[in-house]
Short mmCIF file of C-alpha atoms in Angstrom, two decimals:
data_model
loop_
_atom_site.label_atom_id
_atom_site.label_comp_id
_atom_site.label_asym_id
_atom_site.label_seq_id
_atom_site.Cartn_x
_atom_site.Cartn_y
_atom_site.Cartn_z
CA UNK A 21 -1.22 62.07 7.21
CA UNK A 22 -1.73 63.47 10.88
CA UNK A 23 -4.99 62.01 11.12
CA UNK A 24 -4.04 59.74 14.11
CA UNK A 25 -1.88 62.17 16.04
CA UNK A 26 -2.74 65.23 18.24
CA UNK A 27 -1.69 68.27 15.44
CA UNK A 28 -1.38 70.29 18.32
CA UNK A 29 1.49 68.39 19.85
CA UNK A 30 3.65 69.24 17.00
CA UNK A 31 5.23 72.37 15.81
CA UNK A 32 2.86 74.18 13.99
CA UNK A 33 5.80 75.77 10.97
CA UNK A 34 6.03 71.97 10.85
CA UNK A 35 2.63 70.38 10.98
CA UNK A 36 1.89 72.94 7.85
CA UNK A 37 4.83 71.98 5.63
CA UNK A 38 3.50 68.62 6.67
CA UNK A 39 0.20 68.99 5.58
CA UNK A 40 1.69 70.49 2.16
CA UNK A 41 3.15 67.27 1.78
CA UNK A 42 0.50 65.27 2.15
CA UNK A 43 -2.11 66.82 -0.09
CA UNK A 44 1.24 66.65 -2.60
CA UNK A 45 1.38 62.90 -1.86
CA UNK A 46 -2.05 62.21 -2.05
CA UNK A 47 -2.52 63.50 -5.41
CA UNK A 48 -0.22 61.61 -6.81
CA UNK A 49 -2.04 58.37 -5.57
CA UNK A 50 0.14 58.12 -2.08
CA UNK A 51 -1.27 58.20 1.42
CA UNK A 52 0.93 57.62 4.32
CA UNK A 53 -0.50 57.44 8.05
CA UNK A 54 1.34 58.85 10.92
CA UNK A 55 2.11 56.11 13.20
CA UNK A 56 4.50 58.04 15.99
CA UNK A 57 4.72 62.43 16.45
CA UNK A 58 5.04 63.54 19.84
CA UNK A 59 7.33 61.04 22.42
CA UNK A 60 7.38 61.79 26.07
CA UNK A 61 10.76 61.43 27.69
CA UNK A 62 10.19 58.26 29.39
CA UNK A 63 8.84 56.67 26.27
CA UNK A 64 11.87 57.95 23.86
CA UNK A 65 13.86 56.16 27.30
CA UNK A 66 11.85 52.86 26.82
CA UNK A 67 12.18 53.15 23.00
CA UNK A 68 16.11 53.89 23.11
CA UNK A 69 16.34 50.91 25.76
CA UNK A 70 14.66 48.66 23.61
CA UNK A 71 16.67 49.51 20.95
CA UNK A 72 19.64 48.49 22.95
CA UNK A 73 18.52 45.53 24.37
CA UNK A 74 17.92 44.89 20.51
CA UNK A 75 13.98 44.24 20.73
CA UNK A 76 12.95 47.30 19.35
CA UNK A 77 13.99 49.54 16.22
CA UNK A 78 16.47 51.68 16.19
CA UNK A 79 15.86 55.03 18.57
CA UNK A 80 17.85 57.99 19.75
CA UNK A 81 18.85 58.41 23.75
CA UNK A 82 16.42 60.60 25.42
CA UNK A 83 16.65 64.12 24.95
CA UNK A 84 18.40 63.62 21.43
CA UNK A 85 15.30 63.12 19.65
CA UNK A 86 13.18 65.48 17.58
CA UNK A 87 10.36 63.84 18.30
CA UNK A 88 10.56 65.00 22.02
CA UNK A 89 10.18 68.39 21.15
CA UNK A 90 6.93 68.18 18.41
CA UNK A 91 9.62 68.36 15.51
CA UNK A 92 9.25 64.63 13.75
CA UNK A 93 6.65 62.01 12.72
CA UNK A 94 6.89 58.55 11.56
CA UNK A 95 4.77 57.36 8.72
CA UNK A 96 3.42 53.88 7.03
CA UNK A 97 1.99 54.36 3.50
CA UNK A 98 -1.71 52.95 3.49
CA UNK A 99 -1.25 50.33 0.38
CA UNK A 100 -4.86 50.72 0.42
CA UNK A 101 -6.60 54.00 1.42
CA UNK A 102 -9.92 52.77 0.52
CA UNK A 103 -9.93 49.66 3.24
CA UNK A 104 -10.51 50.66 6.64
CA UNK A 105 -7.46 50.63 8.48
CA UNK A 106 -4.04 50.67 7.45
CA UNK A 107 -2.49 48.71 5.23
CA UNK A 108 0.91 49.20 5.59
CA UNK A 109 3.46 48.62 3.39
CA UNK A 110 6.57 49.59 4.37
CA UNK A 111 8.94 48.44 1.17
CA UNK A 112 11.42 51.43 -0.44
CA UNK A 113 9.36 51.90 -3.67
CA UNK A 114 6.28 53.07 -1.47
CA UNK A 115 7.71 55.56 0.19
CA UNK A 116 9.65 57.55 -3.10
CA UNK A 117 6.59 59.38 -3.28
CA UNK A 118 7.05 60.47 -0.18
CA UNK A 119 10.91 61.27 -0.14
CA UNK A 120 10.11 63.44 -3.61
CA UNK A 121 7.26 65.52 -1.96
CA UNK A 122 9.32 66.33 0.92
CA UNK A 123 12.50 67.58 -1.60
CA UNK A 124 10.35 69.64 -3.35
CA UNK A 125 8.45 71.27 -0.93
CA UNK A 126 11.37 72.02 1.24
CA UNK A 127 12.12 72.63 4.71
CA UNK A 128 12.01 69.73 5.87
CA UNK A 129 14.28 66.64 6.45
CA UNK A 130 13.50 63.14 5.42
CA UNK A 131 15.37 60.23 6.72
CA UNK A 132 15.17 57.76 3.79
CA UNK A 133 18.47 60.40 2.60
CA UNK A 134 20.41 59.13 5.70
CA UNK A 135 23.52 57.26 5.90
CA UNK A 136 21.27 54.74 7.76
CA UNK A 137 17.83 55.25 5.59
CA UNK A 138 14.88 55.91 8.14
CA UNK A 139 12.08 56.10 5.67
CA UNK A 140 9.04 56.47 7.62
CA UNK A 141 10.82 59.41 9.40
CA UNK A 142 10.30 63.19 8.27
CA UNK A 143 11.53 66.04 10.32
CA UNK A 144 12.08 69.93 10.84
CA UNK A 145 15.30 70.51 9.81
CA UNK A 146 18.48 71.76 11.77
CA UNK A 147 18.43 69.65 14.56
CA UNK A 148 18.93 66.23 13.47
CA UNK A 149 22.06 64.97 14.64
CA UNK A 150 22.83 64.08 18.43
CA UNK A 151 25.16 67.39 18.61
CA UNK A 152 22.16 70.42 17.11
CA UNK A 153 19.72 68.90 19.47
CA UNK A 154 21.28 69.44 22.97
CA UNK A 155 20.39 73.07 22.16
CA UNK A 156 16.79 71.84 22.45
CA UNK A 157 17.37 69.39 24.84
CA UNK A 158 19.10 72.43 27.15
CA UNK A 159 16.32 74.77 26.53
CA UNK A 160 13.35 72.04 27.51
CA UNK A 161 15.91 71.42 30.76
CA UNK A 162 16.26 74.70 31.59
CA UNK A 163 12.62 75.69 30.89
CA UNK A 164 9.93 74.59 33.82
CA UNK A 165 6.41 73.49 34.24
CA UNK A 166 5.56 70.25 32.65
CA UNK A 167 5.79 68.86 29.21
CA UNK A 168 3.85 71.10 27.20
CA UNK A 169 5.17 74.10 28.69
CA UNK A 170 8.65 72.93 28.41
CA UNK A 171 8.26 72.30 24.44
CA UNK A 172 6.34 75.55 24.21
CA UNK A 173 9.92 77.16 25.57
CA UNK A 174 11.68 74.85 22.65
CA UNK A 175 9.07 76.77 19.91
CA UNK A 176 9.45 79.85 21.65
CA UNK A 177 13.53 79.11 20.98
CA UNK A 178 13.01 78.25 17.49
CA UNK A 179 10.46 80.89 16.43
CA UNK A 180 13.27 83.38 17.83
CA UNK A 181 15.93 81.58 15.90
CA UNK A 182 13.75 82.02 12.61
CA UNK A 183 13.27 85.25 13.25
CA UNK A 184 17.13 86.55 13.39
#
């Protein structure tokens, strides 16, 4: 699942329950492909501006986004794993696997449960709605040093919030 993506990018409480799911998945015949982890500020800006200009899909305002912070992924499910590349197929039935995997592992939030289904989207929990992530978004603000360091303060923040 996290072929694609830099694992190290991501939280790694998450990338494990992720990788959990996808040996689930993939037993069962299902292999999705990470198309989107980690977002940079300015590209969460050019996604959520997009988005409101209404040429692109629908994306959070910068800062508001778990991805920012290492915490979500977006996924395709290969209709094909044996064919090189990725066959996407993005229709509802391909991704139940998917939604069922993440239920029963756990600890982690899939968005095809939304009000507004996001299917390709799983995430750590906690700190999906525009309101629980401005605690993140204040800690990577108030942190300093450049990207990495500033999501290592938003780990650092959740590790400490797991712990108490």
């Amino acid at each position: 699942m996290l072929e694609r993506l830099d694992a190290s990018t991501l939280y790694p409480p998450f990338v494990a329950l992720l990788t959990m799911v996808d040996i689930r998945c993939r037993a069962r015949g299902a292999a999705y492909v990470a198309t989107s982890g980690l977002r940079s500020y300015d590209e969460q800006a050019r996604r959520h501006g997009a988005f409101l200009a209404g040429t692109g899909t629908r994306a959070a305002p910068p800062g508001l986004s778990a991805h920012q912070y290492g915490l979500a992924v977006d996924v395709a499910p290969d209709a094909d794993p044996a064919r090189p590349g990725l066959q996407a197929d993005y229709s509802e039935r391909m991704y139940r696997v998917l939604g069922e995997e993440v239920a029963a592992i756990g600890g982690l939030v899939w968005g095809g449960t939304w009000n507004r289904p996001d299917m390709p989207h799983v995430q750590w929990p906690g700190y999906v709605t525009g309101k629980q992530l401005r605690a993140l978004r204040n800690v990577y603000k108030a942190a300093s040093g450049p990207e990495p360091a500033r999501r290592a303060a938003v780990w650092a923040f959740l590790d400490a919030g797991s712990e108490a």
